[in-house]
Structure formats: structure tokens, C-alpha cells
């Protein structure tokens, strides 16, 4: 039997802890269930992926300034040329694989600012070349949402249609794809892949509140008022942290992406208290360790929420998209959501106090929901093996 050649694809190793956590969960599955598989990645940060996870990795884009805004003529020409070169680079990489897995992530949504010629174009190239060369592309536990931009929506729709396998991290993601015209009749919904990560040994930090912050400017349709949204979010979050400090509570600031650092710096500067410190998390395991030690968590980024819920800590979501509301509802904390676009420090503090009063009850709820989540993810991985790897084992491919 020929060992399956498996590719992992996405904005991995690029500074987003949630994306890398999804990669880590899928690698854990592959190493446990398919240790013979040859695994590599086409990703945003190949050096990081190779150093951290020990697999060969290739840069996703030929043009290294892909995610910088091109204003000068030479940069525009280089970016345009890169789009053409990436067709051939992607095709050559895909052809060498039996299976390509896109591990989790919100690859079918635009809840944060997104240009169609960025990642949506890259995903379309992957799925289209997979169909051409007979490589089975699997979108595993991904997020989706309604998309306003017509070109982005078209690229997402065709990517989903061309994929050999799709599963989603919540029911509304599946519904969003159905509304875009994708036949989802045979697609399943499972918990987010990061719930498959092992939990670290918990520490203790009595009285501490973890506050997960984000460089939040609204979604793709909010570009015209992005600055206003960010100012309101930062001001409201800062006031909430200040109120916690006035109550004598230690506050631990968390992030989920390298771009969140300026928000942490702004809050530290504005509150200026020894009770407020910043965590230096470099993985979802680090975030789980931080949130497990806390009494409560208030967080914005989706995978900050996942980490806190995974370790059973009562959590309040500063929700910036419907996916956060769906996650909280799945885990039995649907009442504890607050809009990130309209942070009301007074109301947020009321919700937080209610959360803490119910702490013991909510911890029991989270224990029960985590047991169910673990069983559902076992089913997800078993399905992945049945659908992808038995076919791959029967169909050895050329290497030339």
C-alpha cells in the first residue's frame, strides 16, 4: 500500500494562533491515525510551520508583499505577476498530493476585511487545480458567512463547489453556503477543530480575569467606518478593564494574532496599573493555560473563546460575528454575548457580574458540553479517514 501524500493549506504560521491551532489539531489526527502519511504544507509562514511542527512547507504566494497594499507601479505589477505565477505554483504543488486538507479557519467568510484577490483567490486556485488533477481537497471544520462583495462571494462559492469534502464548525456556516448556491445536503457540522487539542495542566491565579482583545475594525462591509468602530471598541474595552482594576481584580490581557499588540499597548498605557499585565502566548496551548488559571474570561477573538470554553472557564464573548454567538450557544453560554461594535462598559460589567455569580453552575455545564464535543470530533476524524484516506490508499499517484 502506497503511503498517502497529504498537503495542508492555509494562512498558517502567519501569526494567527487560531489558524495554527487548527493545523495542530489536524496534525495530531494525522500522526495518530495515519502515521505513514507524508505531510507537508503550502502556507503563509513556511519557516514558522517547519520550525514549530516539523513538516516541510512552501510559501503560499510567489510575491512576498502579497498582504501589503500595493500603491507604487512596480508593486502593483509585481502583485499582478504573482497572481499569474501562483496559478502554476499551486498547480504543481497540488499535483504531488493525494489529499489536501484546509484545516478549519474562516476560509469561507469575510467577517474581517478581505480582498477577493487575496486568500479567496488562493483558495479557488487550490480547489480548481485539485479538481483538474484528481487531488481530493477537503475543507474540514471551516467557517462560512454571508458575503457582500460579489467577486469574493463567487470565488468562495466555486471553491466550495469544487472541493471533494466539506464540513463546518457551526450550522450557520453550512446555511451560508447553501444560500450561496452550494449543495450542502451531504455536509456535516462538527465542533471547531481546536476543541481536539489536549488541555494543559491548569495553574491557579485567584481572582484573575483574562480579557482577550483584538485589533478590531469591523468586517469587510464596514470599511467606511472602520476607524470609528475601532475607537469605540478600544474605548469600551479600556473602560471595562479600568472598572475591574477599581474592584481590585488582576487583569491578564490576551491576544490571538500578532496584529493585536497595539491594542494591548494602548490599554496598558491608558489604565497604567500593576494589576494589568499582558500574556505572551504563542499558541492555543498557551492561551488555554492562561484561561484555565483565571476565574473568568472576557474575550473577542473566536479562538480566545474556544480556548477558554475548552478548559471550562466561565466566559463572556465580545462578539464581532455570528460565529461567536453560535459557539457560545453550543457551549451553553448563549446569554453571555456582548456586541464588539457597540461596547457598553456598564452593561458589560453587569453581564460579567452575572457570569461570576453563576460560575459553579457554568463550569458544570462546560464539563458536560466538552465531553459531547470530544465525541463529535472523534466522529469528524473517523469520517475524514473513511472519505479521504481509503480512496487515497487505493489510488497511487504519479510523482513526476
PDB file of C-alpha atoms in Angstrom, residues 12-175:
ATOM      1  CA  UNK A  12      -0.669  29.026   8.668  1.00  0.00           C
ATOM      2  CA  UNK A  13       2.425  30.229  10.505  1.00  0.00           C
ATOM      3  CA  UNK A  14       1.384  33.823   9.798  1.00  0.00           C
ATOM      4  CA  UNK A  15       0.817  34.978  13.367  1.00  0.00           C
ATOM      5  CA  UNK A  16      -2.805  33.911  13.887  1.00  0.00           C
ATOM      6  CA  UNK A  17      -2.948  31.487  16.812  1.00  0.00           C
ATOM      7  CA  UNK A  18      -6.362  30.118  15.867  1.00  0.00           C
ATOM      8  CA  UNK A  19      -5.236  29.110  12.393  1.00  0.00           C
ATOM      9  CA  UNK A  20      -2.148  27.411  13.785  1.00  0.00           C
ATOM     10  CA  UNK A  21      -4.210  25.665  16.448  1.00  0.00           C
ATOM     11  CA  UNK A  22      -6.442  24.181  13.746  1.00  0.00           C
ATOM     12  CA  UNK A  23      -3.314  22.982  11.942  1.00  0.00           C
ATOM     13  CA  UNK A  24      -2.013  21.441  15.158  1.00  0.00           C
ATOM     14  CA  UNK A  25      -5.295  19.590  15.716  1.00  0.00           C
ATOM     15  CA  UNK A  26      -5.234  18.073  12.221  1.00  0.00           C
ATOM     16  CA  UNK A  27      -1.560  17.146  12.562  1.00  0.00           C
ATOM     17  CA  UNK A  28      -2.419  15.379  15.815  1.00  0.00           C
ATOM     18  CA  UNK A  29      -5.090  13.385  14.000  1.00  0.00           C
ATOM     19  CA  UNK A  30      -2.789  12.507  11.086  1.00  0.00           C
ATOM     20  CA  UNK A  31       0.051  11.390  13.361  1.00  0.00           C
ATOM     21  CA  UNK A  32      -2.282   9.245  15.464  1.00  0.00           C
ATOM     22  CA  UNK A  33      -4.389   7.687  12.713  1.00  0.00           C
ATOM     23  CA  UNK A  34      -2.166   7.914   9.613  1.00  0.00           C
ATOM     24  CA  UNK A  35       1.439   7.927  10.848  1.00  0.00           C
ATOM     25  CA  UNK A  36       2.634   6.597   7.483  1.00  0.00           C
ATOM     26  CA  UNK A  37       1.331   9.653   5.581  1.00  0.00           C
ATOM     27  CA  UNK A  38       3.845  12.059   4.047  1.00  0.00           C
ATOM     28  CA  UNK A  39       2.726  15.522   5.162  1.00  0.00           C
ATOM     29  CA  UNK A  40       3.764  18.987   4.029  1.00  0.00           C
ATOM     30  CA  UNK A  41       2.182  22.450   3.779  1.00  0.00           C
ATOM     31  CA  UNK A  42       1.565  25.330   1.393  1.00  0.00           C
ATOM     32  CA  UNK A  43       1.130  28.231   3.767  1.00  0.00           C
ATOM     33  CA  UNK A  44       1.688  31.849   4.703  1.00  0.00           C
ATOM     34  CA  UNK A  45       4.628  31.311   7.059  1.00  0.00           C
ATOM     35  CA  UNK A  46       6.556  28.228   5.943  1.00  0.00           C
ATOM     36  CA  UNK A  47       9.595  28.870   8.165  1.00  0.00           C
ATOM     37  CA  UNK A  48       7.397  29.008  11.271  1.00  0.00           C
ATOM     38  CA  UNK A  49       5.420  25.905  10.293  1.00  0.00           C
ATOM     39  CA  UNK A  50       8.561  23.867   9.649  1.00  0.00           C
ATOM     40  CA  UNK A  51      10.271  25.013  12.848  1.00  0.00           C
ATOM     41  CA  UNK A  52       7.235  24.536  15.077  1.00  0.00           C
ATOM     42  CA  UNK A  53       5.581  21.448  13.603  1.00  0.00           C
ATOM     43  CA  UNK A  54       8.459  19.656  11.890  1.00  0.00           C
ATOM     44  CA  UNK A  55       6.937  19.346   8.412  1.00  0.00           C
ATOM     45  CA  UNK A  56       8.252  20.671   5.076  1.00  0.00           C
ATOM     46  CA  UNK A  57       6.472  23.829   3.990  1.00  0.00           C
ATOM     47  CA  UNK A  58       6.307  26.034   0.906  1.00  0.00           C
ATOM     48  CA  UNK A  59       5.356  29.708   0.741  1.00  0.00           C
ATOM     49  CA  UNK A  60       1.760  30.251  -0.359  1.00  0.00           C
ATOM     50  CA  UNK A  61       2.492  33.267  -2.570  1.00  0.00           C
ATOM     51  CA  UNK A  62       5.291  33.938  -5.009  1.00  0.00           C
ATOM     52  CA  UNK A  63       5.101  37.697  -4.265  1.00  0.00           C
ATOM     53  CA  UNK A  64       6.265  38.262  -0.689  1.00  0.00           C
ATOM     54  CA  UNK A  65       4.369  41.546  -0.321  1.00  0.00           C
ATOM     55  CA  UNK A  66       1.031  39.858  -1.011  1.00  0.00           C
ATOM     56  CA  UNK A  67      -0.771  41.235   2.049  1.00  0.00           C
ATOM     57  CA  UNK A  68       0.669  44.744   1.861  1.00  0.00           C
ATOM     58  CA  UNK A  69      -1.323  47.374  -0.028  1.00  0.00           C
ATOM     59  CA  UNK A  70       0.283  47.974  -3.428  1.00  0.00           C
ATOM     60  CA  UNK A  71       0.449  51.690  -4.286  1.00  0.00           C
ATOM     61  CA  UNK A  72       3.570  52.100  -6.401  1.00  0.00           C
ATOM     62  CA  UNK A  73       3.576  50.950 -10.011  1.00  0.00           C
ATOM     63  CA  UNK A  74       6.296  48.336  -9.530  1.00  0.00           C
ATOM     64  CA  UNK A  75       4.472  46.846  -6.524  1.00  0.00           C
ATOM     65  CA  UNK A  76       1.211  46.674  -8.481  1.00  0.00           C
ATOM     66  CA  UNK A  77       2.953  44.965 -11.397  1.00  0.00           C
ATOM     67  CA  UNK A  78       4.733  42.524  -9.061  1.00  0.00           C
ATOM     68  CA  UNK A  79       1.498  41.654  -7.276  1.00  0.00           C
ATOM     69  CA  UNK A  80      -0.282  41.104 -10.599  1.00  0.00           C
ATOM     70  CA  UNK A  81       2.564  38.932 -11.871  1.00  0.00           C
ATOM     71  CA  UNK A  82       2.448  36.993  -8.625  1.00  0.00           C
ATOM     72  CA  UNK A  83      -1.194  36.093  -9.240  1.00  0.00           C
ATOM     73  CA  UNK A  84      -0.221  34.532 -12.550  1.00  0.00           C
ATOM     74  CA  UNK A  85       2.829  32.735 -11.167  1.00  0.00           C
ATOM     75  CA  UNK A  86       0.747  31.369  -8.294  1.00  0.00           C
ATOM     76  CA  UNK A  87      -1.503  29.521 -10.751  1.00  0.00           C
ATOM     77  CA  UNK A  88       1.426  27.354 -11.821  1.00  0.00           C
ATOM     78  CA  UNK A  89       2.999  27.113  -8.344  1.00  0.00           C
ATOM     79  CA  UNK A  90      -0.301  25.992  -6.796  1.00  0.00           C
ATOM     80  CA  UNK A  91      -0.985  23.504  -9.579  1.00  0.00           C
ATOM     81  CA  UNK A  92       2.474  21.960  -9.279  1.00  0.00           C
ATOM     82  CA  UNK A  93       2.113  21.599  -5.506  1.00  0.00           C
ATOM     83  CA  UNK A  94      -1.422  20.187  -5.628  1.00  0.00           C
ATOM     84  CA  UNK A  95      -0.481  17.621  -8.276  1.00  0.00           C
ATOM     85  CA  UNK A  96       2.037  15.999  -5.934  1.00  0.00           C
ATOM     86  CA  UNK A  97      -0.641  15.110  -3.362  1.00  0.00           C
ATOM     87  CA  UNK A  98      -3.414  12.583  -2.921  1.00  0.00           C
ATOM     88  CA  UNK A  99      -5.254  14.715  -0.404  1.00  0.00           C
ATOM     89  CA  UNK A 100      -5.093  18.405   0.570  1.00  0.00           C
ATOM     90  CA  UNK A 101      -6.716  19.468   3.839  1.00  0.00           C
ATOM     91  CA  UNK A 102      -7.708  23.028   4.653  1.00  0.00           C
ATOM     92  CA  UNK A 103      -7.795  22.781   8.473  1.00  0.00           C
ATOM     93  CA  UNK A 104     -10.586  24.838   9.978  1.00  0.00           C
ATOM     94  CA  UNK A 105     -10.302  28.644   9.853  1.00  0.00           C
ATOM     95  CA  UNK A 106     -12.901  31.047   8.479  1.00  0.00           C
ATOM     96  CA  UNK A 107     -11.878  30.414   4.888  1.00  0.00           C
ATOM     97  CA  UNK A 108     -15.405  30.851   3.501  1.00  0.00           C
ATOM     98  CA  UNK A 109     -16.290  34.095   5.250  1.00  0.00           C
ATOM     99  CA  UNK A 110     -15.464  37.800   5.174  1.00  0.00           C
ATOM    100  CA  UNK A 111     -16.299  38.769   8.755  1.00  0.00           C
ATOM    101  CA  UNK A 112     -12.992  40.672   8.794  1.00  0.00           C
ATOM    102  CA  UNK A 113     -11.690  42.921   5.975  1.00  0.00           C
ATOM    103  CA  UNK A 114     -10.812  40.768   2.957  1.00  0.00           C
ATOM    104  CA  UNK A 115      -9.984  41.402  -0.699  1.00  0.00           C
ATOM    105  CA  UNK A 116     -11.161  38.879  -3.328  1.00  0.00           C
ATOM    106  CA  UNK A 117      -7.721  38.667  -4.951  1.00  0.00           C
ATOM    107  CA  UNK A 118      -6.142  37.702  -1.622  1.00  0.00           C
ATOM    108  CA  UNK A 119      -6.936  34.427   0.131  1.00  0.00           C
ATOM    109  CA  UNK A 120     -10.265  33.780  -1.708  1.00  0.00           C
ATOM    110  CA  UNK A 121      -8.314  33.690  -4.979  1.00  0.00           C
ATOM    111  CA  UNK A 122      -5.699  31.356  -3.472  1.00  0.00           C
ATOM    112  CA  UNK A 123      -8.392  29.003  -2.179  1.00  0.00           C
ATOM    113  CA  UNK A 124     -10.081  28.945  -5.575  1.00  0.00           C
ATOM    114  CA  UNK A 125      -6.775  28.024  -7.240  1.00  0.00           C
ATOM    115  CA  UNK A 126      -6.365  25.175  -4.759  1.00  0.00           C
ATOM    116  CA  UNK A 127      -9.837  23.734  -5.301  1.00  0.00           C
ATOM    117  CA  UNK A 128      -9.798  24.202  -9.079  1.00  0.00           C
ATOM    118  CA  UNK A 129      -6.403  22.542  -9.552  1.00  0.00           C
ATOM    119  CA  UNK A 130      -7.446  19.786  -7.173  1.00  0.00           C
ATOM    120  CA  UNK A 131     -10.376  19.035  -9.434  1.00  0.00           C
ATOM    121  CA  UNK A 132      -8.149  19.134 -12.543  1.00  0.00           C
ATOM    122  CA  UNK A 133      -5.532  16.735 -11.149  1.00  0.00           C
ATOM    123  CA  UNK A 134      -7.835  14.461  -9.145  1.00  0.00           C
ATOM    124  CA  UNK A 135      -6.429  15.555  -5.781  1.00  0.00           C
ATOM    125  CA  UNK A 136      -9.124  15.418  -3.126  1.00  0.00           C
ATOM    126  CA  UNK A 137      -9.409  18.820  -1.437  1.00  0.00           C
ATOM    127  CA  UNK A 138     -11.097  18.767   1.970  1.00  0.00           C
ATOM    128  CA  UNK A 139     -12.436  21.859   3.728  1.00  0.00           C
ATOM    129  CA  UNK A 140     -12.519  20.489   7.271  1.00  0.00           C
ATOM    130  CA  UNK A 141     -14.421  22.236  10.053  1.00  0.00           C
ATOM    131  CA  UNK A 142     -14.377  25.564   8.243  1.00  0.00           C
ATOM    132  CA  UNK A 143     -16.336  28.724   8.909  1.00  0.00           C
ATOM    133  CA  UNK A 144     -18.575  30.461   6.381  1.00  0.00           C
ATOM    134  CA  UNK A 145     -20.790  33.524   6.420  1.00  0.00           C
ATOM    135  CA  UNK A 146     -22.826  35.679   4.021  1.00  0.00           C
ATOM    136  CA  UNK A 147     -20.512  37.768   1.806  1.00  0.00           C
ATOM    137  CA  UNK A 148     -21.458  41.139   0.318  1.00  0.00           C
ATOM    138  CA  UNK A 149     -18.697  41.548  -2.265  1.00  0.00           C
ATOM    139  CA  UNK A 150     -19.836  39.796  -5.469  1.00  0.00           C
ATOM    140  CA  UNK A 151     -16.398  38.669  -6.635  1.00  0.00           C
ATOM    141  CA  UNK A 152     -15.406  37.345  -3.211  1.00  0.00           C
ATOM    142  CA  UNK A 153     -18.726  35.540  -2.972  1.00  0.00           C
ATOM    143  CA  UNK A 154     -18.263  33.961  -6.413  1.00  0.00           C
ATOM    144  CA  UNK A 155     -14.744  32.745  -5.581  1.00  0.00           C
ATOM    145  CA  UNK A 156     -15.920  31.274  -2.279  1.00  0.00           C
ATOM    146  CA  UNK A 157     -18.916  29.619  -3.918  1.00  0.00           C
ATOM    147  CA  UNK A 158     -16.812  27.966  -6.627  1.00  0.00           C
ATOM    148  CA  UNK A 159     -14.130  26.909  -4.145  1.00  0.00           C
ATOM    149  CA  UNK A 160     -16.757  25.149  -2.051  1.00  0.00           C
ATOM    150  CA  UNK A 161     -18.350  23.509  -5.089  1.00  0.00           C
ATOM    151  CA  UNK A 162     -15.013  22.199  -6.357  1.00  0.00           C
ATOM    152  CA  UNK A 163     -13.903  20.752  -3.014  1.00  0.00           C
ATOM    153  CA  UNK A 164     -14.243  16.972  -2.614  1.00  0.00           C
ATOM    154  CA  UNK A 165     -15.262  17.225   1.051  1.00  0.00           C
ATOM    155  CA  UNK A 166     -16.732  19.904   3.287  1.00  0.00           C
ATOM    156  CA  UNK A 167     -17.595  20.088   6.970  1.00  0.00           C
ATOM    157  CA  UNK A 168     -18.392  23.156   9.056  1.00  0.00           C
ATOM    158  CA  UNK A 169     -17.782  24.418  12.575  1.00  0.00           C
ATOM    159  CA  UNK A 170     -21.403  25.563  13.028  1.00  0.00           C
ATOM    160  CA  UNK A 171     -24.808  25.173  11.383  1.00  0.00           C
ATOM    161  CA  UNK A 172     -24.953  28.755  10.189  1.00  0.00           C
ATOM    162  CA  UNK A 173     -21.789  28.229   8.135  1.00  0.00           C
ATOM    163  CA  UNK A 174     -23.492  25.405   6.280  1.00  0.00           C
ATOM    164  CA  UNK A 175     -26.596  27.568   5.831  1.00  0.00           C
TER     165      UNK A 175
END
